Amino acid sequence: MKKLKFVLMALLVVLFISGCSNDDKKTGGNTSEENTTVADLDTVKAQFKMLGDIPIPADNPMTAEKIELGKKLYFDQRLSGDNKTSCMSCHVPSNGFGDGKAKFVGFEGAAGARNSPTVINSGYYHSNFWDGRAASLEEQAVGPIQSPVEMNQNMDALIVELNAVPEYVTSFNNVFNDSISKENIGKAIAAFERTIVVKDTAFDKYLGGDDSAITDEAKKGMELFVGKAGCSSCHIGPNLSDDSFRNTGITGDDGRFTVTKKEVDKGRFRTPTLRALTQTAPFMHDGSLATIEDVVKYYNKGGGSDPNKDPLMRPLYLTDDEVKNLVAFLESMGGEPIKVAAPKLP
């Protein structure tokens, strides 16, 4: 009898242990996610850098007077051919310095081919526009003014028009010790645009040592960003952009090819910064994705079907929870909207 009791007790112990083991399997047991240590997070965190001061070209130093002149020009509709459009028309402060549209609406209602890129942090790029055709912010600043589908203003005619405004003549002379010119117009607008910077985000506070600045979900998203999702392959460096050009699979636009004429560049577009992402919807060069979650899901499926798609574009196999965590991380880079009051124009 005693021997039977002993056997039964041993059997119960085995069943109990087996049950615990099965429960661990059902619940995932001790997953690596649950066992993520502070040291692990610190290793991931160390792969990011805080954004420093915006680069200032030696031939265009910043002054308060130049910034104010650039701001006036940015808001002035006289810079367009019909005096109805300004830089601000497509790069609106309250819309994250974009226009909130999938594709811009240009001169006299012309349908734009691409999304209006935000001005935010544009001074950190090595080149500007989606296809990188402007080598500097100064060059970018005057491009839309002369574009037939954007502001459609003849530059010589604009200089004549601005010279008829005494306050502008005086301002250009004071700022540049020079007359009104295409080069000086570009320098003034670029100086103003270099003040449009977002770098004091929740994520930056976290990088600065405030561990409570972002949520646990965002921290998990940060791990995915540099790990399973592989976002850091392109979104690296302090501005979270490799300043390169990638084809994410969206068809219908030759992109960088229009600048270089190289087959390899067909469908490639500049890697944008991820800072201020919560302010700058819709996304992608064609504005085809309405939300940050839409963007993550687009990348999760491996992007689109363009034949020249970057080999880095592949299915990520993120779970629904992982998608949410990655979105939370990207949202932590949103920052506060930049408020710019319209200047009094001369």
mmCIF file of C-alpha atoms in Angstrom:
data_model
loop_
_atom_site.group_PDB
_atom_site.id
_atom_site.type_symbol
_atom_site.label_atom_id
_atom_site.label_comp_id
_atom_site.label_asym_id
_atom_site.label_seq_id
_atom_site.Cartn_x
_atom_site.Cartn_y
_atom_site.Cartn_z
ATOM 1 C CA MET A 1 0.000 0.000 0.000
ATOM 2 C CA LYS A 2 2.792 2.366 0.909
ATOM 3 C CA LYS A 3 4.534 1.506 -2.326
ATOM 4 C CA LEU A 4 1.360 2.336 -4.290
ATOM 5 C CA LYS A 5 1.011 5.711 -2.508
ATOM 6 C CA PHE A 6 4.624 6.495 -3.340
ATOM 7 C CA VAL A 7 4.079 5.720 -7.028
ATOM 8 C CA LEU A 8 0.945 7.857 -7.125
ATOM 9 C CA MET A 9 2.737 10.787 -5.467
ATOM 10 C CA ALA A 10 5.618 10.533 -7.922
ATOM 11 C CA LEU A 11 3.176 10.486 -10.822
ATOM 12 C CA LEU A 12 1.439 13.636 -9.526
ATOM 13 C CA VAL A 13 4.775 15.432 -9.235
ATOM 14 C CA VAL A 14 5.649 14.505 -12.831
ATOM 15 C CA LEU A 15 2.241 15.704 -14.073
ATOM 16 C CA PHE A 16 2.582 18.959 -12.130
ATOM 17 C CA ILE A 17 6.017 19.701 -13.579
ATOM 18 C CA SER A 18 4.817 18.771 -17.049
ATOM 19 C CA GLY A 19 1.816 21.081 -16.676
ATOM 20 C CA CYS A 20 4.009 23.994 -15.629
ATOM 21 C CA SER A 21 6.250 23.382 -18.619
ATOM 22 C CA ASN A 22 3.259 23.345 -20.963
ATOM 23 C CA ASP A 23 1.901 26.558 -19.419
ATOM 24 C CA ASP A 24 5.245 28.217 -20.092
ATOM 25 C CA LYS A 25 5.031 27.165 -23.720
ATOM 26 C CA LYS A 26 1.475 28.471 -24.061
ATOM 27 C CA THR A 27 2.322 31.862 -22.594
ATOM 28 C CA GLY A 28 5.664 32.096 -24.317
ATOM 29 C CA GLY A 29 7.593 31.355 -21.118
ATOM 30 C CA ASN A 30 10.346 33.813 -20.322
ATOM 31 C CA THR A 31 10.560 35.650 -23.671
ATOM 32 C CA SER A 32 13.546 37.765 -24.579
ATOM 33 C CA GLU A 33 11.198 40.776 -24.593
ATOM 34 C CA GLU A 34 10.251 40.161 -20.951
ATOM 35 C CA ASN A 35 13.898 39.655 -20.021
ATOM 36 C CA THR A 36 15.149 42.817 -21.726
ATOM 37 C CA THR A 37 17.525 44.399 -19.253
ATOM 38 C CA VAL A 38 18.514 47.992 -18.726
ATOM 39 C CA ALA A 39 21.918 47.079 -20.128
ATOM 40 C CA ASP A 40 20.276 45.792 -23.323
ATOM 41 C CA LEU A 41 18.295 49.024 -23.706
ATOM 42 C CA ASP A 42 21.422 51.076 -23.118
ATOM 43 C CA THR A 43 23.172 49.194 -25.925
ATOM 44 C CA VAL A 44 20.299 49.965 -28.301
ATOM 45 C CA LYS A 45 20.044 53.562 -27.075
ATOM 46 C CA ALA A 46 23.765 54.100 -27.703
ATOM 47 C CA GLN A 47 23.168 53.624 -31.433
ATOM 48 C CA PHE A 48 21.322 56.969 -31.561
ATOM 49 C CA LYS A 49 22.756 60.467 -31.306
ATOM 50 C CA MET A 50 21.210 63.761 -30.284
ATOM 51 C CA LEU A 51 20.866 66.371 -33.002
ATOM 52 C CA GLY A 52 23.447 69.144 -32.827
ATOM 53 C CA ASP A 53 23.303 72.706 -34.114
ATOM 54 C CA ILE A 54 22.262 73.115 -37.714
ATOM 55 C CA PRO A 55 25.203 73.555 -40.122
ATOM 56 C CA ILE A 56 25.727 77.131 -41.294
ATOM 57 C CA PRO A 57 27.604 77.717 -44.574
ATOM 58 C CA ALA A 58 30.591 80.016 -44.324
ATOM 59 C CA ASP A 59 29.251 82.249 -47.098
ATOM 60 C CA ASN A 60 25.846 82.727 -45.458
ATOM 61 C CA PRO A 61 26.245 83.461 -41.733
ATOM 62 C CA MET A 62 23.099 83.868 -39.659
ATOM 63 C CA THR A 63 22.032 87.269 -38.368
ATOM 64 C CA ALA A 64 18.745 88.365 -36.839
ATOM 65 C CA GLU A 65 18.234 90.883 -39.641
ATOM 66 C CA LYS A 66 18.842 88.300 -42.362
ATOM 67 C CA ILE A 67 16.462 85.818 -40.726
ATOM 68 C CA GLU A 68 13.758 88.476 -40.504
ATOM 69 C CA LEU A 69 14.258 89.430 -44.165
ATOM 70 C CA GLY A 70 14.054 85.780 -45.149
ATOM 71 C CA LYS A 71 10.877 85.353 -43.144
ATOM 72 C CA LYS A 72 9.229 88.255 -44.969
ATOM 73 C CA LEU A 73 10.227 86.836 -48.345
ATOM 74 C CA TYR A 74 8.947 83.394 -47.293
ATOM 75 C CA PHE A 75 5.500 84.845 -46.580
ATOM 76 C CA ASP A 76 5.412 87.333 -49.478
ATOM 77 C CA GLN A 77 3.080 86.444 -52.380
ATOM 78 C CA ARG A 78 4.968 88.875 -54.607
ATOM 79 C CA LEU A 79 7.452 86.040 -55.130
ATOM 80 C CA SER A 80 4.947 84.303 -57.440
ATOM 81 C CA GLY A 81 4.017 85.174 -61.024
ATOM 82 C CA ASP A 82 0.442 86.127 -60.166
ATOM 83 C CA ASN A 83 1.190 87.536 -56.680
ATOM 84 C CA LYS A 84 -1.116 84.933 -55.136
ATOM 85 C CA THR A 85 1.341 82.299 -53.865
ATOM 86 C CA SER A 86 4.204 82.360 -51.388
ATOM 87 C CA CYS A 87 6.639 79.760 -50.049
ATOM 88 C CA MET A 88 4.261 79.516 -47.110
ATOM 89 C CA SER A 89 1.414 78.385 -49.379
ATOM 90 C CA CYS A 90 2.900 74.877 -49.600
ATOM 91 C CA HIS A 91 4.976 74.956 -46.420
ATOM 92 C CA VAL A 92 2.522 76.078 -43.764
ATOM 93 C CA PRO A 93 3.746 76.376 -40.149
ATOM 94 C CA SER A 94 0.492 74.970 -38.754
ATOM 95 C CA ASN A 95 0.802 71.948 -41.086
ATOM 96 C CA GLY A 96 4.288 70.966 -40.001
ATOM 97 C CA PHE A 97 5.706 73.227 -42.720
ATOM 98 C CA GLY A 98 4.031 71.082 -45.373
ATOM 99 C CA ASP A 99 0.543 71.554 -46.799
ATOM 100 C CA GLY A 100 -1.311 68.475 -45.532
ATOM 101 C CA LYS A 101 -2.059 67.384 -49.104
ATOM 102 C CA ALA A 102 -0.942 64.187 -50.825
ATOM 103 C CA LYS A 103 0.527 66.252 -53.682
ATOM 104 C CA PHE A 104 1.021 69.998 -53.895
ATOM 105 C CA VAL A 105 -1.280 72.303 -55.803
ATOM 106 C CA GLY A 106 0.797 74.730 -57.825
ATOM 107 C CA PHE A 107 0.477 77.830 -59.969
ATOM 108 C CA GLU A 108 -3.138 78.562 -60.916
ATOM 109 C CA GLY A 109 -4.204 75.162 -59.601
ATOM 110 C CA ALA A 110 -1.557 73.091 -61.404
ATOM 111 C CA ALA A 111 -1.493 69.507 -60.108
ATOM 112 C CA GLY A 112 1.842 68.775 -58.483
ATOM 113 C CA ALA A 113 3.585 65.448 -59.034
ATOM 114 C CA ARG A 114 4.892 65.020 -55.492
ATOM 115 C CA ASN A 115 4.170 65.691 -51.852
ATOM 116 C CA SER A 116 5.387 69.025 -50.456
ATOM 117 C CA PRO A 117 8.363 68.055 -48.252
ATOM 118 C CA THR A 118 8.507 69.704 -44.853
ATOM 119 C CA VAL A 119 10.961 72.530 -44.246
ATOM 120 C CA ILE A 120 11.587 71.159 -40.729
ATOM 121 C CA ASN A 121 15.258 70.177 -40.290
ATOM 122 C CA SER A 122 15.848 70.608 -44.036
ATOM 123 C CA GLY A 123 19.090 72.441 -43.277
ATOM 124 C CA TYR A 124 20.622 69.182 -42.046
ATOM 125 C CA TYR A 125 20.375 67.489 -45.451
ATOM 126 C CA HIS A 126 23.301 67.410 -47.866
ATOM 127 C CA SER A 127 20.881 68.041 -50.721
ATOM 128 C CA ASN A 128 17.251 69.089 -50.971
ATOM 129 C CA PHE A 129 14.007 68.167 -52.738
ATOM 130 C CA TRP A 130 12.808 64.567 -52.920
ATOM 131 C CA ASP A 131 15.213 63.893 -55.793
ATOM 132 C CA GLY A 132 18.139 65.851 -54.329
ATOM 133 C CA ARG A 133 18.388 68.250 -57.266
ATOM 134 C CA ALA A 134 19.330 71.211 -55.034
ATOM 135 C CA ALA A 135 22.849 71.033 -53.630
ATOM 136 C CA SER A 136 22.124 73.572 -50.892
ATOM 137 C CA LEU A 137 19.253 75.126 -48.987
ATOM 138 C CA GLU A 138 20.012 78.391 -50.778
ATOM 139 C CA GLU A 139 19.541 76.693 -54.142
ATOM 140 C CA GLN A 140 16.377 75.006 -52.922
ATOM 141 C CA ALA A 141 14.920 78.310 -51.731
ATOM 142 C CA VAL A 142 14.833 79.861 -55.201
ATOM 143 C CA GLY A 143 13.862 76.712 -57.122
ATOM 144 C CA PRO A 144 10.078 76.814 -56.577
ATOM 145 C CA ILE A 145 9.971 80.547 -57.315
ATOM 146 C CA GLN A 146 11.076 79.909 -60.891
ATOM 147 C CA SER A 147 9.255 76.609 -61.429
ATOM 148 C CA PRO A 148 6.391 76.969 -63.969
ATOM 149 C CA VAL A 149 4.207 74.544 -61.990
ATOM 150 C CA GLU A 150 4.956 76.039 -58.576
ATOM 151 C CA MET A 151 5.298 79.828 -58.263
ATOM 152 C CA ASN A 152 6.047 80.615 -61.929
ATOM 153 C CA GLN A 153 7.964 83.833 -61.336
ATOM 154 C CA ASN A 154 10.628 85.134 -63.671
ATOM 155 C CA MET A 155 13.561 86.014 -61.430
ATOM 156 C CA ASP A 156 14.563 89.159 -63.331
ATOM 157 C CA ALA A 157 10.980 90.397 -63.126
ATOM 158 C CA LEU A 158 10.894 89.614 -59.399
ATOM 159 C CA ILE A 159 14.053 91.628 -58.757
ATOM 160 C CA VAL A 160 12.494 94.604 -60.552
ATOM 161 C CA GLU A 161 9.322 94.200 -58.482
ATOM 162 C CA LEU A 162 11.181 94.002 -55.156
ATOM 163 C CA ASN A 163 13.343 96.997 -56.087
ATOM 164 C CA ALA A 164 10.117 98.995 -56.281
ATOM 165 C CA VAL A 165 9.648 98.380 -52.539
ATOM 166 C CA PRO A 166 11.905 100.821 -50.607
ATOM 167 C CA GLU A 167 11.898 98.715 -47.425
ATOM 168 C CA TYR A 168 13.243 95.705 -49.304
ATOM 169 C CA VAL A 169 15.950 97.793 -50.974
ATOM 170 C CA THR A 170 17.073 99.085 -47.576
ATOM 171 C CA SER A 171 16.909 95.619 -45.944
ATOM 172 C CA PHE A 172 19.004 93.922 -48.632
ATOM 173 C CA ASN A 173 21.551 96.722 -48.443
ATOM 174 C CA ASN A 174 21.755 96.475 -44.635
ATOM 175 C CA VAL A 175 21.915 92.668 -44.544
ATOM 176 C CA PHE A 176 24.204 91.967 -47.496
ATOM 177 C CA ASN A 177 25.774 95.367 -48.187
ATOM 178 C CA ASP A 178 24.514 94.602 -51.662
ATOM 179 C CA SER A 179 21.526 94.998 -53.932
ATOM 180 C CA ILE A 180 18.596 92.624 -54.425
ATOM 181 C CA SER A 181 19.687 89.562 -56.398
ATOM 182 C CA LYS A 182 18.710 85.945 -56.930
ATOM 183 C CA GLU A 183 21.647 84.823 -54.783
ATOM 184 C CA ASN A 184 20.732 87.148 -51.902
ATOM 185 C CA ILE A 185 17.048 86.180 -52.049
ATOM 186 C CA GLY A 186 18.086 82.528 -51.721
ATOM 187 C CA LYS A 187 20.447 83.281 -48.844
ATOM 188 C CA ALA A 188 17.826 85.219 -46.881
ATOM 189 C CA ILE A 189 15.102 82.566 -47.259
ATOM 190 C CA ALA A 190 17.572 79.786 -46.417
ATOM 191 C CA ALA A 191 18.631 81.637 -43.258
ATOM 192 C CA PHE A 192 15.010 81.743 -42.111
ATOM 193 C CA GLU A 193 14.481 78.075 -42.999
ATOM 194 C CA ARG A 194 17.494 77.100 -40.876
ATOM 195 C CA THR A 195 15.590 78.316 -37.826
ATOM 196 C CA ILE A 196 12.864 75.707 -38.444
ATOM 197 C CA VAL A 197 14.282 72.895 -36.324
ATOM 198 C CA VAL A 198 12.708 70.129 -34.237
ATOM 199 C CA LYS A 199 15.149 68.419 -31.898
ATOM 200 C CA ASP A 200 13.654 68.776 -28.410
ATOM 201 C CA THR A 201 11.401 65.720 -28.675
ATOM 202 C CA ALA A 202 10.443 63.133 -26.057
ATOM 203 C CA PHE A 203 12.968 60.798 -27.654
ATOM 204 C CA ASP A 204 15.712 63.433 -27.424
ATOM 205 C CA LYS A 205 14.897 63.852 -23.736
ATOM 206 C CA TYR A 206 15.226 60.088 -23.383
ATOM 207 C CA LEU A 207 18.606 60.176 -25.126
ATOM 208 C CA GLY A 208 19.569 62.963 -22.745
ATOM 209 C CA GLY A 209 18.998 60.741 -19.718
ATOM 210 C CA ASP A 210 15.299 61.020 -18.830
ATOM 211 C CA ASP A 211 14.256 57.351 -18.838
ATOM 212 C CA SER A 212 10.611 58.273 -18.246
ATOM 213 C CA ALA A 213 10.411 60.544 -21.304
ATOM 214 C CA ILE A 214 9.135 57.732 -23.552
ATOM 215 C CA THR A 215 6.810 54.815 -22.845
ATOM 216 C CA ASP A 216 7.742 51.163 -22.428
ATOM 217 C CA GLU A 217 6.030 50.521 -25.771
ATOM 218 C CA ALA A 218 8.265 53.110 -27.427
ATOM 219 C CA LYS A 219 11.346 51.488 -25.893
ATOM 220 C CA LYS A 220 10.290 48.147 -27.367
ATOM 221 C CA GLY A 221 9.777 49.959 -30.657
ATOM 222 C CA MET A 222 13.305 51.358 -30.407
ATOM 223 C CA GLU A 223 14.644 47.802 -30.155
ATOM 224 C CA LEU A 224 12.617 46.793 -33.206
ATOM 225 C CA PHE A 225 13.865 49.882 -35.060
ATOM 226 C CA VAL A 226 17.505 48.760 -34.852
ATOM 227 C CA GLY A 227 16.712 45.032 -34.809
ATOM 228 C CA LYS A 228 13.932 43.068 -36.433
ATOM 229 C CA ALA A 229 12.473 45.969 -38.457
ATOM 230 C CA GLY A 230 15.878 47.174 -39.658
ATOM 231 C CA CYS A 231 14.774 50.820 -39.934
ATOM 232 C CA SER A 232 18.223 52.011 -38.879
ATOM 233 C CA SER A 233 19.685 50.659 -42.123
ATOM 234 C CA CYS A 234 18.526 53.937 -43.731
ATOM 235 C CA HIS A 235 17.345 56.144 -40.868
ATOM 236 C CA ILE A 236 20.627 56.637 -39.070
ATOM 237 C CA GLY A 237 22.696 59.509 -37.728
ATOM 238 C CA PRO A 238 21.503 62.444 -35.632
ATOM 239 C CA ASN A 239 18.888 63.513 -38.207
ATOM 240 C CA LEU A 240 17.757 59.885 -38.639
ATOM 241 C CA SER A 241 18.492 59.974 -42.355
ATOM 242 C CA ASP A 242 21.423 58.505 -44.263
ATOM 243 C CA ASP A 243 21.104 61.352 -46.800
ATOM 244 C CA SER A 244 20.859 58.713 -49.483
ATOM 245 C CA PHE A 245 18.199 57.802 -52.047
ATOM 246 C CA ARG A 246 16.098 54.630 -51.940
ATOM 247 C CA ASN A 247 13.392 52.991 -54.012
ATOM 248 C CA THR A 248 10.692 51.760 -51.634
ATOM 249 C CA GLY A 249 8.642 50.177 -54.389
ATOM 250 C CA ILE A 250 6.262 53.021 -55.265
ATOM 251 C CA THR A 251 5.774 53.108 -59.040
ATOM 252 C CA GLY A 252 5.060 55.975 -61.407
ATOM 253 C CA ASP A 253 7.881 58.470 -60.737
ATOM 254 C CA ASP A 254 11.508 58.211 -61.887
ATOM 255 C CA GLY A 255 12.734 60.182 -58.875
ATOM 256 C CA ARG A 256 16.495 60.611 -58.609
ATOM 257 C CA PHE A 257 16.915 59.359 -62.211
ATOM 258 C CA THR A 258 15.608 62.717 -63.482
ATOM 259 C CA VAL A 259 18.700 64.317 -61.934
ATOM 260 C CA THR A 260 21.469 61.763 -62.559
ATOM 261 C CA LYS A 261 20.108 59.939 -65.656
ATOM 262 C CA LYS A 262 21.489 56.727 -64.134
ATOM 263 C CA GLU A 263 19.286 53.643 -64.465
ATOM 264 C CA VAL A 264 20.165 52.570 -60.938
ATOM 265 C CA ASP A 265 18.478 55.736 -59.613
ATOM 266 C CA LYS A 266 15.067 55.079 -61.167
ATOM 267 C CA GLY A 267 12.378 55.465 -58.538
ATOM 268 C CA ARG A 268 14.803 56.475 -55.813
ATOM 269 C CA PHE A 269 13.936 59.269 -53.379
ATOM 270 C CA ARG A 270 15.735 60.894 -50.472
ATOM 271 C CA THR A 271 15.539 59.198 -47.088
ATOM 272 C CA PRO A 272 13.606 61.746 -44.983
ATOM 273 C CA THR A 273 14.259 62.590 -41.360
ATOM 274 C CA LEU A 274 11.917 60.966 -38.849
ATOM 275 C CA ARG A 275 11.839 63.908 -36.490
ATOM 276 C CA ALA A 276 8.535 65.832 -36.401
ATOM 277 C CA LEU A 277 6.839 62.825 -38.014
ATOM 278 C CA THR A 278 3.604 63.430 -36.093
ATOM 279 C CA GLN A 279 3.347 66.874 -37.697
ATOM 280 C CA THR A 280 4.004 66.102 -41.352
ATOM 281 C CA ALA A 281 1.350 63.687 -42.692
ATOM 282 C CA PRO A 282 0.669 62.440 -45.313
ATOM 283 C CA PHE A 283 3.831 60.474 -46.003
ATOM 284 C CA MET A 284 6.075 59.258 -48.839
ATOM 285 C CA HIS A 285 7.064 61.281 -51.894
ATOM 286 C CA ASP A 286 3.591 60.824 -53.374
ATOM 287 C CA GLY A 287 1.685 61.393 -50.115
ATOM 288 C CA SER A 288 0.043 57.991 -50.530
ATOM 289 C CA LEU A 289 0.196 56.941 -46.865
ATOM 290 C CA ALA A 290 -2.013 58.861 -44.453
ATOM 291 C CA THR A 291 -0.682 57.806 -41.039
ATOM 292 C CA ILE A 292 2.492 56.611 -39.342
ATOM 293 C CA GLU A 293 0.817 53.239 -38.837
ATOM 294 C CA ASP A 294 0.147 53.058 -42.588
ATOM 295 C CA VAL A 295 3.857 53.637 -43.216
ATOM 296 C CA VAL A 296 4.923 50.901 -40.798
ATOM 297 C CA LYS A 297 2.438 48.455 -42.333
ATOM 298 C CA TYR A 298 3.670 49.360 -45.832
ATOM 299 C CA TYR A 299 7.237 48.511 -44.841
ATOM 300 C CA ASN A 300 6.053 45.435 -42.937
ATOM 301 C CA LYS A 301 4.691 43.912 -46.143
ATOM 302 C CA GLY A 302 7.948 44.652 -47.958
ATOM 303 C CA GLY A 303 6.961 47.819 -49.807
ATOM 304 C CA GLY A 304 5.557 48.134 -53.300
ATOM 305 C CA SER A 305 6.197 46.398 -56.596
ATOM 306 C CA ASP A 306 8.554 48.697 -58.516
ATOM 307 C CA PRO A 307 11.114 46.541 -60.378
ATOM 308 C CA ASN A 308 14.002 48.681 -59.106
ATOM 309 C CA LYS A 309 12.950 48.332 -55.461
ATOM 310 C CA ASP A 310 15.795 48.487 -52.943
ATOM 311 C CA PRO A 311 16.912 45.016 -51.780
ATOM 312 C CA LEU A 312 16.494 46.214 -48.192
ATOM 313 C CA MET A 313 12.749 46.356 -48.824
ATOM 314 C CA ARG A 314 11.544 42.949 -47.678
ATOM 315 C CA PRO A 315 8.705 41.644 -45.487
ATOM 316 C CA LEU A 316 9.441 42.283 -41.798
ATOM 317 C CA TYR A 317 6.928 39.856 -40.252
ATOM 318 C CA LEU A 318 6.106 42.224 -37.406
ATOM 319 C CA THR A 319 3.218 41.178 -35.188
ATOM 320 C CA ASP A 320 0.323 43.567 -34.525
ATOM 321 C CA ASP A 321 1.830 44.436 -31.135
ATOM 322 C CA GLU A 322 5.225 45.045 -32.702
ATOM 323 C CA VAL A 323 3.649 47.383 -35.251
ATOM 324 C CA LYS A 324 2.046 49.331 -32.387
ATOM 325 C CA ASN A 325 5.340 49.496 -30.497
ATOM 326 C CA LEU A 326 7.239 50.738 -33.535
ATOM 327 C CA VAL A 327 4.575 53.393 -34.138
ATOM 328 C CA ALA A 328 4.891 54.473 -30.492
ATOM 329 C CA PHE A 329 8.638 54.878 -30.937
ATOM 330 C CA LEU A 330 8.243 56.950 -34.096
ATOM 331 C CA GLU A 331 5.633 59.116 -32.392
ATOM 332 C CA SER A 332 8.106 59.842 -29.593
ATOM 333 C CA MET A 333 10.121 61.838 -32.162
ATOM 334 C CA GLY A 334 7.199 64.123 -32.956
ATOM 335 C CA GLY A 335 8.124 67.178 -30.927
ATOM 336 C CA GLU A 336 6.085 70.319 -30.405
ATOM 337 C CA PRO A 337 4.753 72.335 -33.369
ATOM 338 C CA ILE A 338 6.836 75.370 -34.269
ATOM 339 C CA LYS A 339 4.785 78.541 -34.037
ATOM 340 C CA VAL A 340 5.710 81.278 -36.490
ATOM 341 C CA ALA A 341 3.697 84.485 -36.574
ATOM 342 C CA ALA A 342 3.207 86.039 -39.992
ATOM 343 C CA PRO A 343 5.421 89.118 -40.398
ATOM 344 C CA LYS A 344 4.236 92.546 -41.430
ATOM 345 C CA LEU A 345 5.149 92.765 -45.103
ATOM 346 C CA PRO A 346 6.527 95.958 -46.660
#
